[in-house]
PDB file of C-alpha atoms in Angstrom:
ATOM      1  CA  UNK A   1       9.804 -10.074  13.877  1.00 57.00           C
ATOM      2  CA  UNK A   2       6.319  -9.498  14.695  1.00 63.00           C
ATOM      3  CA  UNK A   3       4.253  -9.011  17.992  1.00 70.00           C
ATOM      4  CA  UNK A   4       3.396 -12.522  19.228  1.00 71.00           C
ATOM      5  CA  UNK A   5       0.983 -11.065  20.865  1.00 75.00           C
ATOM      6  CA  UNK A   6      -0.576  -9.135  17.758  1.00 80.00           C
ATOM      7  CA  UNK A   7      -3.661  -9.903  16.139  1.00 82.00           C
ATOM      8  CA  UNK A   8      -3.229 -11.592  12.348  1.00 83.00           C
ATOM      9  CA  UNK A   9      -5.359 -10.286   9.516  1.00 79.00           C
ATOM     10  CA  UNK A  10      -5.914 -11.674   6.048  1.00 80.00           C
ATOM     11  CA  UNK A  11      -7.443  -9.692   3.593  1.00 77.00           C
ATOM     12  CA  UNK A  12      -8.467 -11.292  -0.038  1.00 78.00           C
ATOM     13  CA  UNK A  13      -6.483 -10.329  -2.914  1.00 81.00           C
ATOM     14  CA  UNK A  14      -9.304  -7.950  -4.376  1.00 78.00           C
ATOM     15  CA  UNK A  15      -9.516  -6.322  -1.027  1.00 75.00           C
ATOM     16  CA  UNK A  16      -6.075  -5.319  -0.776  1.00 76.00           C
ATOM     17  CA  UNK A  17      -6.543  -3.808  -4.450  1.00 76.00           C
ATOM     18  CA  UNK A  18     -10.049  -2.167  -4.101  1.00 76.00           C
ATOM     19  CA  UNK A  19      -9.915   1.029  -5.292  1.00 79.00           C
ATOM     20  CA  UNK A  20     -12.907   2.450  -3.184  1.00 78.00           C
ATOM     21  CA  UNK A  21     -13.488  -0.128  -0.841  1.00 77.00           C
ATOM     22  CA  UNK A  22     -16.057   2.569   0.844  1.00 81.00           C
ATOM     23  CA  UNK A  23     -19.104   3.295  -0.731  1.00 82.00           C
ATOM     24  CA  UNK A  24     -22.302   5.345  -0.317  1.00 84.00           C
ATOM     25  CA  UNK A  25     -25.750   3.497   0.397  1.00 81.00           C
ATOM     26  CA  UNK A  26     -27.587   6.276  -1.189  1.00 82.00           C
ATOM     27  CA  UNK A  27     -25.991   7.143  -4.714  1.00 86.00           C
ATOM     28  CA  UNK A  28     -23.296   3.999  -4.619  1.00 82.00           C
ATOM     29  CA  UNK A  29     -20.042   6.624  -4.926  1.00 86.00           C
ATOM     30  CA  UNK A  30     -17.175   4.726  -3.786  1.00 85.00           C
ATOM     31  CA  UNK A  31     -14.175   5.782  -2.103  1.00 86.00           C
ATOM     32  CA  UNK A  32     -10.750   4.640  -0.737  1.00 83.00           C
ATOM     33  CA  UNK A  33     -11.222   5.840   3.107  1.00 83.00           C
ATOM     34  CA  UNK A  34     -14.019   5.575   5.371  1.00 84.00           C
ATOM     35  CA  UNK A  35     -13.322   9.378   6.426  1.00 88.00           C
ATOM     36  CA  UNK A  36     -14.111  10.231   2.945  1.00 90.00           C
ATOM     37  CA  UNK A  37     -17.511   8.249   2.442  1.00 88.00           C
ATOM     38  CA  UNK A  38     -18.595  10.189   6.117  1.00 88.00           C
ATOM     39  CA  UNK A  39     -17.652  13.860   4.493  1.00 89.00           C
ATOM     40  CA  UNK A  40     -19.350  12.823   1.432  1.00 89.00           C
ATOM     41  CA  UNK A  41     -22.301  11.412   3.330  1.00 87.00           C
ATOM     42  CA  UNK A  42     -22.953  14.964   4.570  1.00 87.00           C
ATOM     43  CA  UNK A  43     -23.659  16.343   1.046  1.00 88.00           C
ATOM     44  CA  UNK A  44     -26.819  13.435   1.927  1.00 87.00           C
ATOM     45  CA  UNK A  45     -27.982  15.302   4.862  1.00 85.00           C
ATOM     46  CA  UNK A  46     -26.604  12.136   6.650  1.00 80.00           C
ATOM     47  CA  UNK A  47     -25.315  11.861  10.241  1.00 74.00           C
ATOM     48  CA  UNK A  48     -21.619  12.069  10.424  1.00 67.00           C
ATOM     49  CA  UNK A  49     -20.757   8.874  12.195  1.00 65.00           C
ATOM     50  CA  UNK A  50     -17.676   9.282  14.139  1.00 58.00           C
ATOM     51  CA  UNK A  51     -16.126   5.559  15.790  1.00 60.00           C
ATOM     52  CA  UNK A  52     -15.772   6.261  19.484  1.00 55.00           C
ATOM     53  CA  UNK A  53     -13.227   3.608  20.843  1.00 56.00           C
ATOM     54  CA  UNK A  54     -13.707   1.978  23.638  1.00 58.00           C
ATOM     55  CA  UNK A  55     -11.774   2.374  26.818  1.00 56.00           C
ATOM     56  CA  UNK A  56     -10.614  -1.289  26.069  1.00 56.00           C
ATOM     57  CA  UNK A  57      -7.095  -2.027  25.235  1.00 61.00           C
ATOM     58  CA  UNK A  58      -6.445  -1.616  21.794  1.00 61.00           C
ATOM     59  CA  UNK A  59      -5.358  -4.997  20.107  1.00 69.00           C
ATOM     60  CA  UNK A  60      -2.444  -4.431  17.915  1.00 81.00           C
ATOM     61  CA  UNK A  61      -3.293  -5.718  14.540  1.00 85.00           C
ATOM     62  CA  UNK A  62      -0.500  -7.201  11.747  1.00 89.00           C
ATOM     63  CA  UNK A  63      -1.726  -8.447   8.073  1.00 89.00           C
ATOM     64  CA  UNK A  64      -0.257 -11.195   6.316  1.00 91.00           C
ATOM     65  CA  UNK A  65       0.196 -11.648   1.920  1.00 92.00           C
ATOM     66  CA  UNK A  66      -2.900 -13.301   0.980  1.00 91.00           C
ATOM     67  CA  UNK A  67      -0.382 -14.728  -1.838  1.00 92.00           C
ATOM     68  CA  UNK A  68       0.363 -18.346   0.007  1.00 92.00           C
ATOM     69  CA  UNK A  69       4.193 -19.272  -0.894  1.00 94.00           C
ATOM     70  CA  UNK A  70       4.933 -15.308  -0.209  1.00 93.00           C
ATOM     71  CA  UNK A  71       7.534 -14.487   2.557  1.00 93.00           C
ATOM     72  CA  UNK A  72       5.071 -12.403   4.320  1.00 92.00           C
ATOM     73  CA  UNK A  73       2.396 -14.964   4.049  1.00 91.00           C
ATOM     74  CA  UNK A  74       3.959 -16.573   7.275  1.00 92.00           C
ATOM     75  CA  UNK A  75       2.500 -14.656  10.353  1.00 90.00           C
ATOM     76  CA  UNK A  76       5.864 -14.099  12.188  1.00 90.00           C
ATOM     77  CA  UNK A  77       7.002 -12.119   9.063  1.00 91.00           C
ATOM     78  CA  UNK A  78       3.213 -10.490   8.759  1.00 90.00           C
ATOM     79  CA  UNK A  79       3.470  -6.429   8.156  1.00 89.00           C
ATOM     80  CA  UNK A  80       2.028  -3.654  10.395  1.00 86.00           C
ATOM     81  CA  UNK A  81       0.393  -1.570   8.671  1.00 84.00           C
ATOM     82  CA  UNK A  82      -2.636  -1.805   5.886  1.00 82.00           C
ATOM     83  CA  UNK A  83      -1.120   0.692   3.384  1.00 84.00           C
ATOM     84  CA  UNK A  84       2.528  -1.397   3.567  1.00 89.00           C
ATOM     85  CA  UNK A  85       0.591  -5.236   3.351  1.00 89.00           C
ATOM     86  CA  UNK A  86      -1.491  -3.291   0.020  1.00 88.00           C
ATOM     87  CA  UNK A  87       2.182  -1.886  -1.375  1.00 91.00           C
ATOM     88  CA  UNK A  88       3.604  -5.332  -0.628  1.00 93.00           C
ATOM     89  CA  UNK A  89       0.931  -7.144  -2.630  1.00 93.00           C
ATOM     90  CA  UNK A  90       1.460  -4.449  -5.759  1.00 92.00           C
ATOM     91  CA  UNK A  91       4.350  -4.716  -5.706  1.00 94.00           C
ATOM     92  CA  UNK A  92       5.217  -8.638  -5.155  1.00 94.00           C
ATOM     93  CA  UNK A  93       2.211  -9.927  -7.181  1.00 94.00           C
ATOM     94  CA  UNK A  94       0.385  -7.702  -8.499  1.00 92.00           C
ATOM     95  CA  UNK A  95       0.558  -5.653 -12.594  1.00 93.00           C
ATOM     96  CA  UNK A  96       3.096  -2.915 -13.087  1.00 94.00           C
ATOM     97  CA  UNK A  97       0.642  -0.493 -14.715  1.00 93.00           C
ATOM     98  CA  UNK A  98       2.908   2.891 -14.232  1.00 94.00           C
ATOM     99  CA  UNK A  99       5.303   3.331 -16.594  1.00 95.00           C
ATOM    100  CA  UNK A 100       8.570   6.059 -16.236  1.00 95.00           C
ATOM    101  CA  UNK A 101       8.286   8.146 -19.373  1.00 94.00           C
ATOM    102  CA  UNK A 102      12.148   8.269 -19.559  1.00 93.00           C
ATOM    103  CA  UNK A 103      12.862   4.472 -19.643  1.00 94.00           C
ATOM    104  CA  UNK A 104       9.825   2.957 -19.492  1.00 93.00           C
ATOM    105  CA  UNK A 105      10.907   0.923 -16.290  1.00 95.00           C
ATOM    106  CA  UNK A 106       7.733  -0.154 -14.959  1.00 96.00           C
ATOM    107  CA  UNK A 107       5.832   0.057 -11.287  1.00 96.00           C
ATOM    108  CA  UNK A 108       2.892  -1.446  -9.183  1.00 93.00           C
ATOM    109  CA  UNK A 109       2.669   1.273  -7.231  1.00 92.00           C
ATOM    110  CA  UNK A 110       2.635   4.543  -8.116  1.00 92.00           C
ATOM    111  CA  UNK A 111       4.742   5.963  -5.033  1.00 93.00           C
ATOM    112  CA  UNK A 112       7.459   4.176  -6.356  1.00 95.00           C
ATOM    113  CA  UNK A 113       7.415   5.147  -9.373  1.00 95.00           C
ATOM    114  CA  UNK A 114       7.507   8.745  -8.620  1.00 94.00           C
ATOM    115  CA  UNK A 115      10.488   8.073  -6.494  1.00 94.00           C
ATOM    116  CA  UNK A 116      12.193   6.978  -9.895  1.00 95.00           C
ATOM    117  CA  UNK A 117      11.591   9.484 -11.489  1.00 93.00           C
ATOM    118  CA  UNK A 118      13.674  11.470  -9.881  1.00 93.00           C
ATOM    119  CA  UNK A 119      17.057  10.045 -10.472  1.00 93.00           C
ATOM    120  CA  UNK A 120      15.791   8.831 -13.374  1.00 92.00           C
ATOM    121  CA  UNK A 121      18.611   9.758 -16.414  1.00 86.00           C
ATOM    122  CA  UNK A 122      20.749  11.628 -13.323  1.00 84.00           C
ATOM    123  CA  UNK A 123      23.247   8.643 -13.454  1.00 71.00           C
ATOM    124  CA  UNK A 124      25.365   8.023 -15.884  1.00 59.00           C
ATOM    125  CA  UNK A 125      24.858   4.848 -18.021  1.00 48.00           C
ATOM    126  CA  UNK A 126      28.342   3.928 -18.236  1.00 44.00           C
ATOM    127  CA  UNK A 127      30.121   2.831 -15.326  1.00 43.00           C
ATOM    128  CA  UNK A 128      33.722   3.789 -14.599  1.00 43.00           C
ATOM    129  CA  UNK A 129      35.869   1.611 -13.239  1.00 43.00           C
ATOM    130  CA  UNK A 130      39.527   2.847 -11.402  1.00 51.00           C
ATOM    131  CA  UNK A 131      41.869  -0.598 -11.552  1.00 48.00           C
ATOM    132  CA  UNK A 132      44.360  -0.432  -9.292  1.00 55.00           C
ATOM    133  CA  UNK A 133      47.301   0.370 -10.254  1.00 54.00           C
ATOM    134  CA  UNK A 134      49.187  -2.946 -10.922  1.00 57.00           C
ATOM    135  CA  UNK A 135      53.139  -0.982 -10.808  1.00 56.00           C
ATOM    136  CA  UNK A 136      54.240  -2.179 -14.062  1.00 54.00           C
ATOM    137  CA  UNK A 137      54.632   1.272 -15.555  1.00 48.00           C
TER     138      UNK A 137
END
């Protein structure tokens, strides 16, 4: 269960898949973190803008599925983090466009697919079963 108390956040479907959701106002070079866009923005003889936060109490934010009918679309069930509502989305609704080499099993997210890969053709395909003994022998 979530923080009651937590703020909700609902990001569009094309925001949680933007590639480079950051992106320069002098050349129009995009990239996935803000951090990035400020090191690149130094290349531009740009200020460096650094966030200062506030000595306010920080609100503790949770982001619901955009995808309505989705379990986390419901706010109690909302996720706390950006990157895990953006892995949820791949991977609930969005295209499986990895594919494992081995046996072509296919993944929204990359992450996962790399996990995969490494017990991928470790296991053996055919299962053994030990039936009890049933003492007619």
């Amino acid at each position: 269960m979530t923080d009651p108390d937590a703020e909700v956040g609902a990001l569009s479907p094309e925001s949680l898949t933007a590639k480079n959701r950051f992106v320069c106002e002098l050349c129009d070079k995009g990239f996935p973190r803000e951090q990035n866009l400020q090191l690149h923005r130094r290349g531009h003889n740009l200020p460096f803008k650094i966030k200062k936060k506030a000595d306010q109490e920080v609100q503790k934010k949770v982001y619901i599925c955009p995808q309505i009918g989705c379990v986390h679309h419901d706010p109690s069930k909302a996720l706390g983090d950006l990157t895990g509502i953006k892995k949820q989305f791949a991977r609930k609704h969005g295209e499986k466009i990895f594919n494992c080499s081995r046996c072509h099993k296919r993944y929204a997210v990359l992450s996962d697919l790399k996990v995969h890969s490494k017990i991928c053709g470790t296991r053996s395909t055919s299962a053994s079963v030990d039936l009890p003994s049933l003492g007619n022998d």
